[in-house]
């Protein structure tokens, strides 16, 4: 809250104004020294007392003595005038307090306003809560003025603890005023007289407040606001409370010490009968680079994560090798696009999902089945029966390969279990598990080794619209029609966290790359960022004018892109919660968003059957990330349509296939999928 303190008391200002016209014709009397003095008979003694009081307050003793001498005021006259001045100031202040017959009306009015603040949208809540403290203080003083001492004492005792900590010292002083007589001559009352609460709020917040005050039962609240508050309105997005720090950096990659052995084929002995020598194991140069620690990354112990297994380490090495062959993208080097079109589908395709290494594709259908395809030459195999597994050498290096039955190899597997349309699917990072959510209000965990359902998670009571695995595995999150998001662990039947706060369906969920946060998009047109550790909402981002249908984090974790039914794609800076860009161009609901692996190109797709590519590197480079105005928008980027147009690198339309999913491979090939509707 901001305060404006006027140095001159209002009583002095008002007295000076009323006396200015009277003093214009006052006589000027010459003294013996040839100077000029004031005629005390023609000057109001109350005015002189007010001026003297002001001079003494500011330690202007010499000026005050000179004024006394010139006005020729006697000490007893001055004391009487000053006493009258104090009484008049207190009377002016107290006259603003209305007389209420029922002392319980104040408590009801305060509770009513507090409930109104608590039930308001989060975007307005902070600014509306700024009125609570001045409302509480002036209600208490008004009760004291109206001789309701007992009720005022109970009011102070009950609601003083609700005020912010930095007000508690002032409230102690206010609580000492327990009778009407204490108000007169009180330094605290003089402070209330000479200052006024200035509450700064946006025009939208003020409109919400006005609608509340129009209620005929809010006369007490309206009187306090009109008499004792000054509302300073501004244009722009309402301000939130001091924001919680977000650890948007990426976790430090663990050191992987694996040696690379170059094998040689057995050959004939060379000249001199010597056998070819085997090369010594050497360290992979890709693994010699030490991982840099990100200053914005969360502590490693903040969220318990599963330890890396040997197979996970091998997968990371494989990913690093593929990344070394990655194509650098930019305006002069656009990605190739591989589009998977589903033809002749008997039932409607409701969702499509690619796995992280781009080797698998899953699709859910409206007839409750889930299909998984292999996108590589290797077929999908099932595990051998238990009798055959008993004969396998568990110590063999290729034990995982021996466990799989080649006879069961297929290019597609079908999973049955849901009893309603399958709305989403998500692969685990090691491609051994698959999650799916359905209209039947359940989440199913499938094994991609036995191709059976392992667990059915029941917690939502309405359809589950989306489910997403954590990038580090073990944790997953789900959202649904019950207006909640939930954080789960694969080995727990019940959710670990329930994120409640949205006012309508939560339609889409996405994990942050460091797994410490979850982003949700809702039909209430807002995007929220939740802390998986505390369970609190740490960012609320509003700007969409329709349901939020797609979310995606940038590769470095700092930015979040959201798309909605309003055909807009908005880009957010998570460090401050500010909107950086509004990307137009699509004509139907945004269906999917994806960032390239090197973070330079941003792809968007829509049900209008088009894919658009954007220059994300230039978009963030031209944005002033550290210097944003109070409304949270970057004017240099948002208000110039020619700049937005120049950021669009390309647009690729399909003939009659709405794009349902986008995914960049490790080498920056863009994959897309959809169902043909021609």
Short mmCIF file of N, CA and C in Angstrom, two decimals, residues 1 118 241 300 490 527 533 608 669:
data_model
loop_
_atom_site.label_atom_id
_atom_site.label_comp_id
_atom_site.label_asym_id
_atom_site.label_seq_id
_atom_site.Cartn_x
_atom_site.Cartn_y
_atom_site.Cartn_z
N UNK A 1 0.84 -1.19 0.00
CA UNK A 1 0.00 0.00 0.00
C UNK A 1 0.88 1.23 0.00
N UNK A 118 -11.88 -12.75 -0.54
CA UNK A 118 -11.44 -14.14 -0.62
C UNK A 118 -12.07 -14.87 -1.79
N UNK A 241 0.59 -9.72 -5.56
CA UNK A 241 1.47 -9.59 -4.41
C UNK A 241 2.90 -9.95 -4.83
N UNK A 300 19.24 -29.74 -5.80
CA UNK A 300 19.04 -31.14 -6.23
C UNK A 300 18.16 -31.91 -5.25
N UNK A 490 4.02 -43.17 -9.43
CA UNK A 490 3.58 -44.44 -10.01
C UNK A 490 3.37 -45.53 -8.95
N UNK A 527 -3.85 -19.47 -17.12
CA UNK A 527 -2.76 -20.44 -17.03
C UNK A 527 -2.15 -20.30 -15.64
N UNK A 533 6.42 -29.11 -4.83
CA UNK A 533 6.87 -29.34 -3.46
C UNK A 533 5.87 -28.77 -2.45
N UNK A 608 -7.01 -25.86 -37.75
CA UNK A 608 -7.25 -25.35 -39.11
C UNK A 608 -6.37 -26.05 -40.13
N UNK A 669 14.34 -32.75 -36.39
CA UNK A 669 13.32 -33.03 -37.41
C UNK A 669 11.96 -32.84 -36.74
#
